[in-house]
Amino acid sequence: MPDFLSRHAEAYGAYPRKAVADSGYGSEENYEFMEANDVEAFVKYPLFHKEQHRPFQQDISRQENLHYNEEGDFYVCPIGQRMHNIGTFSRKNENGYTSYITNYEAQNCSGCPLRCVCYKGKQGNRVISVNHHLRKYKQRAREKLLGEEGLTHRSRRPIEPEAVFGQMKFNKQYKRFRHRGKDKVNMDFGLFAIAFNIQKYARMTA
Ligand code: SF4
């Protein structure tokens, strides 16, 4: 996504004001890039749809459903125990982007009546791992996606790009590039896109 948005900036002299994308693009790295470049993100993240449903919301084994006390930096487990911060570690992805993950541990899970549904480990206490940076981005994305404008973008997104891919791949059987190499593939797809748009324009003005 950063690459795609940067090419938009190179071509048009500015980043787009808004970006609409499906959940595959909802990563910390992408959200951060959009925020840094003032791109309003209507971008889903994995589990966005699942978390709107009751079974997910009632699943106490999901750390997303535990209460977080920001001031005290602790989570509250389903039975009401505090889960304390036991340390933060970093993780680099294949692009070299570093994320920071914090672990929180429950105080004593032995003999807990909720253990079978909350924590399936045989020994020790439940530990959850949280990426707070991503958690905040997801919270903001959720508010946007569930708002009026977000609903409009979400209803249009599957129609606009997905329908075009369907027409390209199935109606026109454009399933493989005919050339090899980046420049030739650009030319290959560019010509196809020009022809596609001319046909679309002709239909609209007929
Ligand atoms: S199993 Fe542990 S973390 Fe889960 S409710 Fe019981 S004490 Fe809390």
Short mmCIF file of C-alpha atoms and ligand atoms in Angstrom, two decimals:
data_model
loop_
_atom_site.label_atom_id
_atom_site.label_comp_id
_atom_site.label_asym_id
_atom_site.label_seq_id
_atom_site.Cartn_x
_atom_site.Cartn_y
_atom_site.Cartn_z
CA MET A 1 0.00 0.00 0.00
CA PRO A 2 2.74 2.60 0.76
CA ASP A 3 4.22 1.89 -2.66
CA PHE A 4 0.87 2.28 -4.37
CA LEU A 5 0.00 5.50 -2.52
CA SER A 6 3.47 6.92 -3.21
CA ARG A 7 3.04 6.30 -6.92
CA HIS A 8 -0.26 8.15 -6.73
CA ALA A 9 1.59 11.07 -5.09
CA GLU A 10 4.26 11.02 -7.81
CA ALA A 11 1.67 11.01 -10.59
CA TYR A 12 -0.76 13.57 -9.15
CA GLY A 13 1.47 15.64 -6.88
CA ALA A 14 -0.38 14.65 -3.70
CA TYR A 15 -1.51 11.66 -1.71
CA PRO A 16 -5.19 10.79 -2.02
CA ARG A 17 -7.29 12.34 0.74
CA LYS A 18 -8.97 9.00 1.49
CA ALA A 19 -8.12 5.35 1.01
CA VAL A 20 -10.65 2.53 0.89
CA ALA A 21 -9.32 -1.00 1.01
CA ASP A 22 -10.19 -4.45 2.26
CA SER A 23 -8.86 -6.18 5.34
CA GLY A 24 -5.68 -7.48 3.74
CA TYR A 25 -4.37 -3.91 3.89
CA GLY A 26 -5.20 -3.26 7.54
CA SER A 27 -1.71 -3.52 9.01
CA GLU A 28 0.08 -1.28 11.48
CA GLU A 29 2.64 -0.33 8.83
CA ASN A 30 -0.06 0.73 6.38
CA TYR A 31 -2.14 2.64 8.92
CA GLU A 32 0.98 4.49 10.08
CA PHE A 33 1.93 5.38 6.52
CA MET A 34 -1.56 6.75 5.82
CA GLU A 35 -1.60 8.75 9.03
CA ALA A 36 1.84 10.26 8.29
CA ASN A 37 0.63 11.37 4.85
CA ASP A 38 -2.80 12.65 5.89
CA VAL A 39 -4.68 9.91 4.09
CA GLU A 40 -7.99 9.18 5.81
CA ALA A 41 -8.08 5.40 6.20
CA PHE A 42 -11.34 3.58 5.49
CA VAL A 43 -9.38 0.37 5.64
CA LYS A 44 -10.63 -2.80 7.28
CA TYR A 45 -8.38 -5.11 9.26
CA PRO A 46 -8.52 -8.89 9.69
CA LEU A 47 -11.44 -9.82 12.00
CA PHE A 48 -13.28 -6.54 11.36
CA HIS A 49 -16.41 -8.41 10.23
CA LYS A 50 -16.07 -11.19 12.80
CA GLU A 51 -15.87 -8.82 15.71
CA GLN A 52 -19.27 -7.32 14.83
CA HIS A 53 -20.97 -10.61 15.71
CA ARG A 54 -22.09 -11.83 19.09
CA PRO A 55 -20.11 -15.13 19.24
CA PHE A 56 -16.87 -13.16 18.84
CA GLN A 57 -17.96 -10.47 21.30
CA GLN A 58 -18.84 -13.10 23.91
CA ASP A 59 -15.63 -15.11 23.48
CA ILE A 60 -13.64 -14.44 26.65
CA SER A 61 -10.58 -16.15 25.22
CA ARG A 62 -10.17 -13.20 22.80
CA GLN A 63 -7.94 -10.52 24.24
CA GLU A 64 -9.91 -7.93 22.22
CA ASN A 65 -12.79 -8.51 24.66
CA LEU A 66 -10.81 -7.81 27.82
CA HIS A 67 -10.94 -4.41 29.44
CA TYR A 68 -7.74 -2.37 29.27
CA ASN A 69 -6.97 0.29 31.85
CA GLU A 70 -4.78 2.74 29.98
CA GLU A 71 -3.82 4.81 33.02
CA GLY A 72 -2.64 1.86 35.04
CA ASP A 73 -1.45 -0.12 32.03
CA PHE A 74 -3.15 -3.36 32.99
CA TYR A 75 -5.86 -5.62 31.57
CA VAL A 76 -8.71 -7.06 33.58
CA CYS A 77 -9.30 -10.76 32.99
CA PRO A 78 -12.84 -12.22 32.79
CA ILE A 79 -12.94 -13.07 36.48
CA GLY A 80 -11.74 -9.61 37.49
CA GLN A 81 -8.04 -10.19 38.15
CA ARG A 82 -5.51 -7.64 36.92
CA MET A 83 -3.18 -8.80 34.20
CA HIS A 84 0.13 -7.01 34.65
CA ASN A 85 2.59 -5.81 32.05
CA ILE A 86 5.45 -8.31 32.02
CA GLY A 87 7.50 -6.77 29.24
CA THR A 88 7.62 -5.54 25.67
CA PHE A 89 9.47 -7.08 22.76
CA SER A 90 9.96 -5.95 19.20
CA ARG A 91 9.30 -7.79 15.96
CA LYS A 92 10.41 -6.87 12.44
CA ASN A 93 8.35 -7.79 9.41
CA GLU A 94 9.75 -8.68 6.00
CA ASN A 95 9.75 -4.99 4.98
CA GLY A 96 11.93 -4.14 7.98
CA TYR A 97 9.06 -2.45 9.83
CA THR A 98 9.32 -2.83 13.62
CA SER A 99 6.29 -3.49 15.84
CA TYR A 100 6.29 -3.48 19.63
CA ILE A 101 4.31 -6.14 21.45
CA THR A 102 3.52 -6.03 25.16
CA ASN A 103 2.72 -9.11 27.22
CA TYR A 104 0.29 -9.09 30.14
CA GLU A 105 0.01 -11.98 32.57
CA ALA A 106 -2.87 -12.99 34.82
CA GLN A 107 -2.01 -13.39 38.49
CA ASN A 108 -3.29 -16.86 39.22
CA CYS A 109 -5.24 -19.08 36.86
CA SER A 110 -5.07 -22.28 38.90
CA GLY A 111 -8.49 -23.40 40.08
CA CYS A 112 -10.28 -20.65 38.16
CA PRO A 113 -13.84 -21.73 37.24
CA LEU A 114 -13.53 -20.02 33.83
CA ARG A 115 -10.28 -21.69 32.97
CA CYS A 116 -11.72 -24.14 30.44
CA VAL A 117 -13.17 -21.33 28.31
CA CYS A 118 -10.69 -18.55 29.03
CA TYR A 119 -7.30 -20.19 29.04
CA LYS A 120 -6.54 -23.57 27.56
CA GLY A 121 -2.87 -23.83 28.64
CA LYS A 122 -2.13 -26.74 30.97
CA GLN A 123 0.33 -24.85 33.16
CA GLY A 124 0.99 -21.35 34.37
CA ASN A 125 -1.15 -18.27 33.95
CA ARG A 126 -2.80 -16.77 30.91
CA VAL A 127 -0.58 -14.35 29.00
CA ILE A 128 -1.89 -12.05 26.29
CA SER A 129 0.20 -10.18 23.71
CA VAL A 130 -0.94 -6.75 22.61
CA ASN A 131 0.31 -4.37 19.96
CA HIS A 132 -1.01 -1.09 21.38
CA HIS A 133 -0.05 0.95 18.35
CA LEU A 134 -2.09 -1.31 16.09
CA ARG A 135 -4.90 -1.54 18.65
CA LYS A 136 -5.35 2.24 18.47
CA TYR A 137 -5.26 2.29 14.68
CA LYS A 138 -7.89 -0.45 14.59
CA GLN A 139 -10.06 1.45 17.02
CA ARG A 140 -9.94 4.54 14.78
CA ALA A 141 -10.54 2.48 11.64
CA ARG A 142 -13.54 0.78 13.30
CA GLU A 143 -15.11 4.14 14.19
CA LYS A 144 -14.67 5.36 10.62
CA LEU A 145 -15.91 2.16 9.00
CA LEU A 146 -19.03 2.01 11.16
CA GLY A 147 -19.86 5.69 10.59
CA GLU A 148 -22.12 6.94 7.81
CA GLU A 149 -19.28 7.69 5.39
CA GLY A 150 -17.64 4.36 6.16
CA LEU A 151 -20.84 2.49 5.37
CA THR A 152 -21.06 4.28 2.01
CA HIS A 153 -17.46 3.39 1.13
CA ARG A 154 -17.90 -0.19 2.27
CA SER A 155 -20.98 -0.69 0.14
CA ARG A 156 -19.25 0.75 -2.96
CA ARG A 157 -15.87 -0.93 -2.59
CA PRO A 158 -16.92 -4.47 -3.57
CA ILE A 159 -18.90 -3.14 -6.55
CA GLU A 160 -16.30 -0.80 -8.01
CA PRO A 161 -13.03 -2.76 -8.09
CA GLU A 162 -14.29 -6.34 -7.74
CA ALA A 163 -16.74 -6.04 -10.63
CA VAL A 164 -13.95 -4.72 -12.88
CA PHE A 165 -11.69 -7.63 -11.94
CA GLY A 166 -14.56 -10.00 -12.74
CA GLN A 167 -15.04 -8.41 -16.16
CA MET A 168 -11.32 -8.51 -16.88
CA LYS A 169 -10.66 -12.05 -15.77
CA PHE A 170 -13.82 -13.83 -16.82
CA ASN A 171 -15.52 -11.79 -19.55
CA LYS A 172 -12.28 -10.84 -21.28
CA GLN A 173 -10.20 -13.81 -20.16
CA TYR A 174 -7.30 -11.54 -19.15
CA LYS A 175 -5.84 -13.92 -16.58
CA ARG A 176 -2.14 -13.80 -17.42
CA PHE A 177 0.29 -11.16 -18.58
CA ARG A 178 1.55 -11.79 -22.10
CA HIS A 179 4.99 -10.33 -21.37
CA ARG A 180 7.72 -10.65 -18.78
CA GLY A 181 9.58 -7.91 -16.91
CA LYS A 182 8.21 -4.90 -15.05
CA ASP A 183 8.26 -2.43 -17.96
CA LYS A 184 6.65 -4.85 -20.38
CA VAL A 185 4.00 -5.85 -17.86
CA ASN A 186 3.24 -2.14 -17.30
CA MET A 187 2.81 -1.73 -21.04
CA ASP A 188 0.76 -4.95 -21.31
CA PHE A 189 -1.64 -3.95 -18.56
CA GLY A 190 -1.63 -0.26 -19.55
CA LEU A 191 -2.86 -1.06 -23.06
CA PHE A 192 -5.50 -3.36 -21.65
CA ALA A 193 -6.67 -0.66 -19.19
CA ILE A 194 -6.86 1.97 -21.97
CA ALA A 195 -8.97 -0.36 -24.15
CA PHE A 196 -11.15 -1.27 -21.18
CA ASN A 197 -11.78 2.38 -20.32
CA ILE A 198 -12.53 3.31 -23.95
CA GLN A 199 -15.13 0.55 -24.07
CA LYS A 200 -16.61 1.74 -20.78
CA TYR A 201 -16.71 5.33 -22.01
CA ALA A 202 -18.33 4.27 -25.28
CA ARG A 203 -21.04 2.43 -23.37
CA MET A 204 -21.70 5.39 -21.11
CA THR A 205 -21.99 7.85 -23.97
CA ALA A 206 -23.88 5.61 -26.41
S1 SF4 B 1 -8.35 -18.44 33.58
FE1 SF4 B 1 -6.95 -16.90 34.40
S2 SF4 B 1 -7.15 -15.16 33.01
FE2 SF4 B 1 -8.95 -16.49 32.69
S3 SF4 B 1 -10.54 -15.71 34.05
FE3 SF4 B 1 -9.46 -17.28 35.13
S4 SF4 B 1 -7.87 -16.20 36.30
FE4 SF4 B 1 -8.59 -14.84 34.71
#
